[in-house]
Amino acid sequence: MRILGIETSCDETSAAVVDHGCNVLSCVIGSSKKDFEFRGGVIPEDAARKQLEMILPVIEKALKNANCDHTEIDAIAVTAGPGLLGSLLVGTTTSRALSALWKKPLIPVHHTLGHLSSTWLEAEGVDVFPILTLSVSGGHSDLWYRTSHMTGALLGSTRDDAAGEAFDKGAMMLGLPYPGGPALASLADAGDEESCTFPLPLSHEHSMDFSFSGLKTSLKYVLRDLGDRVKDDSVRASIAASYQFAICLHLQSSVERALKKFPECKHIHVVGGVSANQRLRVMLKKLAEVHGIGVRWPSQLSYCTDNGAMIAAAGFFLISEKPETLGADFKTSATQSLSLSSN
Ligand code: KG4
Ligand code: ZN
């Protein structure tokens, strides 16, 4: 089964050709991030305009790089939501047109389901369920218990900001460009993460939810109290390292709680833009070792952030478990929640 995956939910324009949900033949990602570097975040209308220019060349390049033409594609999977409406519509409208022209069925995919499928891309060996999946990006932070690709339960999610947003907003306070996650992580490399202690969110609760807004407020006061010392590069690096550690520790504590509740899980998967964070990877690897289980993140950094390959993979797993979704009618929607069925 060969699927063309199309993703345009935020500021990326991506298309990929993937066989059987795992074998990536091509993955092309166009981005307008550079345009927003010093504007503090994405401007939705500008992003959608750029996507309109990029979408067809990106799809053509994905087919060319995969060395195939549209007759060799079995279906088109496209992100139907959530995301920026104008951006989503560029992807879904183009996909609808190509589907009619090429006579190929469409598979509407939830963006988060795409991230949940990203650990299968070019993955070695076959995974065994049940697993825990920590899905952390700029738009959501969720912890899932999964008994198959499409079945399981949501154990916890964020009550306010997403983990990626916590990185982005923290980075902005430290004067770093958008998207702040990678910039804050590289500043943190030179810092001492023990220099400043941030309070661990929700530490008095037994829930597996997340909350990042308190950390952001703490950072604001730490920076205010530092006054002019904040101009010192080594001080800023240490604050960045401590803040990054606090975010990772909060994520780790929820995963640890989940492992206690579901000891049958033999793997932790971590996906979404924040899964690119090396400090988080080290902490989750250690946690997995303590529990004698495996840990997995997407095989390439480009599969952590938004990309068409994960949408193609999700499309494949979706129709394998729910064949009725192939060619089903759908609505493009900026807000929609993902639910996995209980069996
Ligand atoms: O999954 P993604 O590409 O888009 C959404 O679905 O939101 O995630 C983007 C988020 C941004 O907030 C970005 O700052 C964060 O992922 N991110 C990182 C790193 N790379 C990307 N956060 C921390 N460390 C990184 N290395
Ligand atoms: Zn995403």
Short mmCIF file of C-alpha atoms and ligand atoms in Angstrom, two decimals:
data_model
loop_
_atom_site.label_atom_id
_atom_site.label_comp_id
_atom_site.label_asym_id
_atom_site.label_seq_id
_atom_site.Cartn_x
_atom_site.Cartn_y
_atom_site.Cartn_z
CA MET A 1 0.00 0.00 0.00
CA ARG A 2 1.64 3.26 -1.16
CA ILE A 3 0.31 6.49 0.34
CA LEU A 4 0.99 10.13 -0.53
CA GLY A 5 0.83 12.05 2.78
CA ILE A 6 0.13 15.80 2.85
CA GLU A 7 0.58 18.02 5.92
CA THR A 8 -0.11 21.78 6.09
CA SER A 9 -1.54 22.32 9.59
CA CYS A 10 0.85 25.10 10.71
CA ASP A 11 3.73 26.74 8.84
CA GLU A 12 5.14 23.62 7.14
CA THR A 13 4.11 22.44 3.68
CA SER A 14 5.05 18.81 3.42
CA ALA A 15 4.39 15.84 1.14
CA ALA A 16 5.78 12.32 1.40
CA VAL A 17 5.42 8.93 -0.21
CA VAL A 18 5.40 6.03 2.25
CA ASP A 19 4.94 2.30 1.66
CA HIS A 20 3.07 0.24 4.30
CA GLY A 21 3.27 2.96 6.96
CA CYS A 22 7.02 2.49 7.53
CA ASN A 23 9.06 2.62 4.37
CA VAL A 24 9.66 6.28 3.50
CA LEU A 25 10.36 6.70 -0.24
CA SER A 26 10.46 10.49 -0.02
CA CYS A 27 9.62 13.29 2.38
CA VAL A 28 9.77 16.92 1.28
CA ILE A 29 9.26 19.69 3.85
CA GLY A 30 8.91 23.34 2.89
CA SER A 31 8.73 25.83 5.74
CA SER A 32 8.05 29.53 6.20
CA LYS A 33 9.54 29.52 9.75
CA LYS A 34 12.33 31.90 8.71
CA ASP A 35 9.69 34.56 7.86
CA PHE A 36 8.40 34.42 11.43
CA GLU A 37 11.77 34.19 13.25
CA PHE A 38 11.68 37.71 14.64
CA ARG A 39 7.90 38.17 14.70
CA GLY A 40 7.40 36.03 17.80
CA GLY A 41 5.27 33.35 16.11
CA VAL A 42 3.36 32.33 13.00
CA ILE A 43 1.08 34.86 11.26
CA PRO A 44 -1.71 32.56 9.97
CA GLU A 45 -2.63 34.44 6.80
CA ASP A 46 1.02 34.82 5.74
CA ALA A 47 1.64 31.13 6.40
CA ALA A 48 -1.34 30.07 4.26
CA ARG A 49 -0.30 32.33 1.36
CA LYS A 50 3.18 30.78 1.38
CA GLN A 51 1.63 27.30 1.50
CA LEU A 52 -0.48 28.05 -1.57
CA GLU A 53 2.72 28.81 -3.48
CA MET A 54 4.55 25.77 -2.17
CA ILE A 55 2.01 22.96 -2.15
CA LEU A 56 2.13 21.78 -5.79
CA PRO A 57 5.93 22.01 -6.20
CA VAL A 58 6.35 20.15 -2.88
CA ILE A 59 3.99 17.34 -4.00
CA GLU A 60 5.71 17.11 -7.40
CA LYS A 61 9.10 16.88 -5.71
CA ALA A 62 7.88 14.19 -3.30
CA LEU A 63 6.68 12.04 -6.23
CA LYS A 64 9.90 12.68 -8.16
CA ASN A 65 12.14 11.85 -5.19
CA ALA A 66 10.15 8.65 -4.66
CA ASN A 67 10.74 7.82 -8.29
CA CYS A 68 7.07 7.25 -8.97
CA ASP A 69 4.13 8.99 -10.59
CA HIS A 70 0.58 9.41 -9.35
CA THR A 71 -0.58 6.16 -11.01
CA GLU A 72 1.56 4.24 -8.53
CA ILE A 73 -0.09 5.86 -5.47
CA ASP A 74 -2.92 3.90 -3.81
CA ALA A 75 -4.38 6.71 -1.68
CA ILE A 76 -3.81 10.27 -0.45
CA ALA A 77 -3.73 10.93 3.31
CA VAL A 78 -4.17 14.53 4.41
CA THR A 79 -4.24 16.38 7.73
CA ALA A 80 -7.88 17.39 8.28
CA GLY A 81 -7.20 19.18 11.62
CA PRO A 82 -6.53 20.54 14.13
CA GLY A 83 -4.37 23.50 13.13
CA LEU A 84 -4.63 26.88 11.44
CA LEU A 85 -7.78 26.81 9.30
CA GLY A 86 -6.35 28.64 6.28
CA SER A 87 -3.28 26.38 6.28
CA LEU A 88 -5.33 23.21 6.67
CA LEU A 89 -7.58 24.24 3.78
CA VAL A 90 -4.58 24.55 1.45
CA GLY A 91 -3.78 20.88 2.10
CA THR A 92 -7.30 19.50 2.10
CA THR A 93 -8.50 21.46 -0.95
CA THR A 94 -5.44 20.43 -2.95
CA SER A 95 -5.89 16.81 -1.83
CA ARG A 96 -9.57 16.81 -2.79
CA ALA A 97 -8.71 18.13 -6.26
CA LEU A 98 -5.90 15.59 -6.78
CA SER A 99 -8.10 12.78 -5.47
CA ALA A 100 -10.80 13.61 -8.07
CA LEU A 101 -8.27 14.11 -10.87
CA TRP A 102 -6.22 10.98 -10.16
CA LYS A 103 -9.19 8.88 -8.97
CA LYS A 104 -7.44 8.00 -5.72
CA PRO A 105 -9.28 7.73 -2.40
CA LEU A 106 -8.64 10.25 0.36
CA ILE A 107 -7.89 9.42 3.99
CA PRO A 108 -8.54 12.28 6.45
CA VAL A 109 -6.01 12.15 9.30
CA HIS A 110 -5.99 13.85 12.71
CA HIS A 111 -2.70 15.74 13.11
CA THR A 112 -1.93 14.14 16.49
CA LEU A 113 -2.52 10.66 15.06
CA GLY A 114 0.19 11.58 12.57
CA HIS A 115 2.62 12.30 15.41
CA LEU A 116 1.60 9.06 17.19
CA SER A 117 2.53 7.15 14.02
CA SER A 118 5.88 8.88 13.48
CA THR A 119 7.90 6.35 15.51
CA TRP A 120 7.12 3.70 12.88
CA LEU A 121 8.82 5.64 10.08
CA GLU A 122 11.95 3.76 9.03
CA ALA A 123 11.71 1.89 12.29
CA GLU A 124 13.72 -1.24 12.84
CA GLY A 125 11.92 -4.24 14.27
CA VAL A 126 8.26 -4.56 15.03
CA ASP A 127 6.77 -2.92 18.06
CA VAL A 128 4.76 -4.79 20.61
CA PHE A 129 1.75 -3.15 22.24
CA PRO A 130 0.78 -1.97 24.83
CA ILE A 131 2.94 1.12 24.85
CA LEU A 132 2.91 4.56 26.45
CA THR A 133 3.19 7.48 24.02
CA LEU A 134 4.16 10.95 25.18
CA SER A 135 3.07 13.35 22.42
CA VAL A 136 4.57 16.79 22.95
CA SER A 137 4.45 19.60 20.41
CA GLY A 138 3.66 23.28 20.07
CA GLY A 139 -0.08 22.59 19.98
CA HIS A 140 -0.63 19.76 22.44
CA SER A 141 0.89 17.68 25.26
CA ASP A 142 -0.75 14.31 25.75
CA LEU A 143 0.11 11.02 27.38
CA TRP A 144 -1.50 7.93 25.80
CA TYR A 145 -1.82 4.29 26.74
CA ARG A 146 -2.09 2.37 23.45
CA THR A 147 -3.06 -1.24 22.86
CA SER A 148 -2.80 -0.84 19.06
CA HIS A 149 -2.38 2.06 16.62
CA MET A 150 -6.02 3.02 16.95
CA THR A 151 -7.04 1.72 20.37
CA GLY A 152 -6.14 2.92 23.83
CA ALA A 153 -6.87 5.75 26.23
CA LEU A 154 -5.77 9.29 26.92
CA LEU A 155 -4.14 9.31 30.37
CA GLY A 156 -3.39 13.01 30.67
CA SER A 157 -3.11 16.21 28.72
CA THR A 158 -2.13 19.80 29.30
CA ARG A 159 -4.40 22.09 31.30
CA ASP A 160 -2.92 25.24 29.78
CA ASP A 161 0.14 25.67 27.55
CA ALA A 162 1.63 22.84 25.51
CA ALA A 163 5.22 21.77 26.25
CA GLY A 164 6.42 23.30 22.95
CA GLU A 165 4.65 26.53 23.84
CA ALA A 166 6.45 26.55 27.19
CA PHE A 167 9.74 26.32 25.28
CA ASP A 168 8.67 28.97 22.76
CA LYS A 169 7.40 31.46 25.35
CA GLY A 170 10.43 30.90 27.61
CA ALA A 171 12.71 31.45 24.63
CA MET A 172 10.92 34.68 23.79
CA MET A 173 11.49 35.95 27.35
CA LEU A 174 15.18 35.12 26.93
CA GLY A 175 15.25 37.11 23.68
CA LEU A 176 15.63 34.07 21.41
CA PRO A 177 14.06 33.76 17.93
CA TYR A 178 10.97 31.67 17.03
CA PRO A 179 10.63 28.69 17.15
CA GLY A 180 12.13 28.87 20.60
CA GLY A 181 12.52 25.17 21.40
CA PRO A 182 15.70 24.45 19.44
CA ALA A 183 17.16 27.89 20.29
CA LEU A 184 16.52 27.48 24.02
CA ALA A 185 17.90 23.92 23.95
CA SER A 186 21.14 25.02 22.33
CA LEU A 187 21.56 27.95 24.76
CA ALA A 188 20.93 25.49 27.62
CA ASP A 189 23.83 23.29 26.43
CA ALA A 190 26.31 25.77 27.90
CA GLY A 191 24.44 26.25 31.17
CA ASP A 192 24.18 24.68 34.62
CA GLU A 193 20.68 23.25 35.07
CA GLU A 194 21.08 23.20 38.87
CA SER A 195 21.66 26.94 39.07
CA CYS A 196 17.99 27.68 39.60
CA THR A 197 15.15 25.49 40.88
CA PHE A 198 11.71 25.85 39.32
CA PRO A 199 8.70 24.43 41.18
CA LEU A 200 7.50 21.08 39.79
CA PRO A 201 3.93 21.61 38.44
CA LEU A 202 1.04 19.49 39.82
CA SER A 203 3.44 17.74 42.22
CA HIS A 204 0.75 17.35 44.90
CA GLU A 205 -1.67 15.62 42.55
CA HIS A 206 -1.80 12.04 41.37
CA SER A 207 -2.94 13.01 37.89
CA MET A 208 -0.97 12.46 34.70
CA ASP A 209 -1.94 15.89 33.36
CA PHE A 210 0.48 18.66 32.51
CA SER A 211 0.56 22.35 33.31
CA PHE A 212 3.25 24.71 32.09
CA SER A 213 1.88 28.19 32.72
CA GLY A 214 3.27 28.30 36.29
CA LEU A 215 6.79 27.58 34.99
CA LYS A 216 6.47 30.42 32.54
CA THR A 217 5.43 32.80 35.33
CA SER A 218 8.32 31.60 37.53
CA LEU A 219 10.72 32.29 34.67
CA LYS A 220 9.34 35.80 34.35
CA TYR A 221 10.10 36.51 38.03
CA VAL A 222 13.53 34.87 37.89
CA LEU A 223 14.46 37.13 34.96
CA ARG A 224 13.02 40.20 36.70
CA ASP A 225 14.98 39.50 39.89
CA LEU A 226 18.21 39.02 37.98
CA GLY A 227 18.07 42.59 36.67
CA ASP A 228 21.14 43.46 34.61
CA ARG A 229 22.84 40.13 35.35
CA VAL A 230 20.51 38.62 32.70
CA LYS A 231 22.71 40.21 30.04
CA ASP A 232 25.52 37.83 31.00
CA ASP A 233 25.57 34.92 28.49
CA SER A 234 26.52 32.31 31.06
CA VAL A 235 23.72 33.42 33.41
CA ARG A 236 21.18 33.22 30.56
CA ALA A 237 22.49 29.79 29.57
CA SER A 238 22.06 28.52 33.13
CA ILE A 239 18.54 29.91 33.39
CA ALA A 240 17.69 28.26 30.04
CA ALA A 241 19.14 24.94 31.24
CA SER A 242 17.21 25.08 34.54
CA TYR A 243 13.97 25.98 32.76
CA GLN A 244 14.45 23.20 30.19
CA PHE A 245 15.17 20.73 33.01
CA ALA A 246 11.96 21.77 34.80
CA ILE A 247 9.85 21.15 31.67
CA CYS A 248 11.50 17.76 31.09
CA LEU A 249 11.17 16.75 34.76
CA HIS A 250 7.45 17.51 34.68
CA LEU A 251 7.01 15.39 31.53
CA GLN A 252 9.10 12.60 33.04
CA SER A 253 7.06 12.55 36.29
CA SER A 254 3.79 11.94 34.42
CA VAL A 255 5.35 9.13 32.38
CA GLU A 256 6.71 7.62 35.60
CA ARG A 257 3.23 7.69 37.17
CA ALA A 258 1.79 6.02 34.08
CA LEU A 259 4.42 3.28 34.20
CA LYS A 260 3.45 2.50 37.80
CA LYS A 261 -0.19 2.22 36.76
CA PHE A 262 0.48 0.24 33.57
CA PRO A 263 3.54 -1.94 34.28
CA GLU A 264 2.65 -4.14 31.29
CA CYS A 265 3.93 -1.39 28.91
CA LYS A 266 7.19 -2.52 27.38
CA HIS A 267 7.99 0.66 25.49
CA ILE A 268 7.77 4.42 25.90
CA HIS A 269 7.38 6.35 22.65
CA VAL A 270 7.98 10.09 22.58
CA VAL A 271 6.78 12.08 19.56
CA GLY A 272 6.08 15.66 18.41
CA GLY A 273 8.42 18.63 18.06
CA VAL A 274 9.61 18.49 21.69
CA SER A 275 10.72 14.85 21.19
CA ALA A 276 13.70 16.39 19.35
CA ASN A 277 14.92 17.69 22.72
CA GLN A 278 18.09 15.85 23.71
CA ARG A 279 17.74 16.51 27.45
CA LEU A 280 14.25 14.96 27.41
CA ARG A 281 15.56 11.95 25.51
CA VAL A 282 18.34 11.35 28.05
CA MET A 283 15.88 11.57 30.97
CA LEU A 284 13.32 9.23 29.38
CA LYS A 285 16.06 6.77 28.40
CA LYS A 286 17.21 6.62 32.03
CA LEU A 287 13.63 6.17 33.23
CA ALA A 288 13.09 3.34 30.74
CA GLU A 289 16.32 1.65 31.87
CA VAL A 290 15.21 1.79 35.51
CA HIS A 291 11.97 0.04 34.49
CA GLY A 292 13.78 -2.42 32.19
CA ILE A 293 11.81 -1.31 29.12
CA GLY A 294 12.57 0.31 25.75
CA VAL A 295 12.21 3.90 24.63
CA ARG A 296 11.76 5.15 21.08
CA TRP A 297 11.55 8.51 19.34
CA PRO A 298 11.23 9.24 15.60
CA SER A 299 14.24 7.93 13.66
CA GLN A 300 15.03 11.40 12.25
CA LEU A 301 14.69 14.91 13.69
CA SER A 302 12.55 15.89 10.69
CA TYR A 303 10.00 13.24 11.72
CA CYS A 304 9.67 14.84 15.20
CA THR A 305 8.32 18.11 13.82
CA ASP A 306 5.45 18.35 11.31
CA ASN A 307 5.93 16.29 8.14
CA GLY A 308 3.92 14.48 5.47
CA ALA A 309 5.48 11.05 6.15
CA MET A 310 3.80 10.74 9.55
CA ILE A 311 0.43 11.58 7.93
CA ALA A 312 0.96 8.87 5.30
CA ALA A 313 1.90 6.40 8.06
CA ALA A 314 -1.16 7.33 10.12
CA GLY A 315 -3.35 6.99 7.02
CA PHE A 316 -2.03 3.46 6.51
CA PHE A 317 -2.60 2.39 10.14
CA LEU A 318 -6.00 4.05 10.15
CA ILE A 319 -7.33 2.15 7.14
CA SER A 320 -5.68 -1.08 8.33
CA GLU A 321 -7.69 -0.94 11.56
CA LYS A 322 -10.69 1.07 10.32
CA PRO A 323 -11.14 0.38 6.59
CA GLU A 324 -14.32 2.47 6.50
CA THR A 325 -12.20 5.68 6.75
CA LEU A 326 -10.83 5.14 3.23
CA GLY A 327 -12.62 7.66 1.03
CA ALA A 328 -14.92 8.77 3.86
CA ASP A 329 -16.34 12.28 3.72
CA PHE A 330 -14.75 14.70 6.18
CA LYS A 331 -14.69 18.26 7.41
CA THR A 332 -11.56 20.39 7.62
CA SER A 333 -11.57 21.70 11.16
CA ALA A 334 -9.22 23.92 13.16
CA THR A 335 -10.26 22.32 16.43
CA GLN A 336 -10.92 18.65 16.82
CA SER A 337 -9.90 16.20 19.50
CA LEU A 338 -8.46 12.77 18.94
CA SER A 339 -9.99 9.79 20.64
CA LEU A 340 -8.79 6.22 20.39
CA SER A 341 -11.41 3.51 20.79
CA SER A 342 -11.22 1.39 23.92
CA ASN A 343 -10.91 -1.88 21.97
O1 KG4 B 1 5.11 19.04 16.26
P1 KG4 B 1 5.52 20.40 15.89
O2 KG4 B 1 6.42 20.57 14.69
O3 KG4 B 1 4.29 21.33 15.60
C1 KG4 B 1 3.09 21.25 16.30
O4 KG4 B 1 2.30 20.32 16.01
O5 KG4 B 1 2.93 22.11 17.19
O6 KG4 B 1 6.20 21.03 17.18
C2 KG4 B 1 6.75 22.31 17.20
C3 KG4 B 1 7.23 22.61 18.62
C4 KG4 B 1 7.65 24.05 18.80
O7 KG4 B 1 7.05 24.55 19.97
C5 KG4 B 1 9.17 23.95 18.95
O8 KG4 B 1 9.73 24.96 19.73
C6 KG4 B 1 9.30 22.59 19.62
O9 KG4 B 1 8.34 21.78 18.96
N1 KG4 B 1 10.66 22.02 19.43
C7 KG4 B 1 11.51 21.80 20.45
C8 KG4 B 1 12.71 21.32 19.87
N2 KG4 B 1 12.53 21.25 18.51
C9 KG4 B 1 11.25 21.68 18.27
N3 KG4 B 1 11.37 21.97 21.77
C10 KG4 B 1 12.42 21.66 22.55
N4 KG4 B 1 13.61 21.21 22.09
C11 KG4 B 1 13.80 21.03 20.75
N5 KG4 B 1 14.97 20.57 20.31
ZN ZN B 2 2.61 18.76 15.02
#
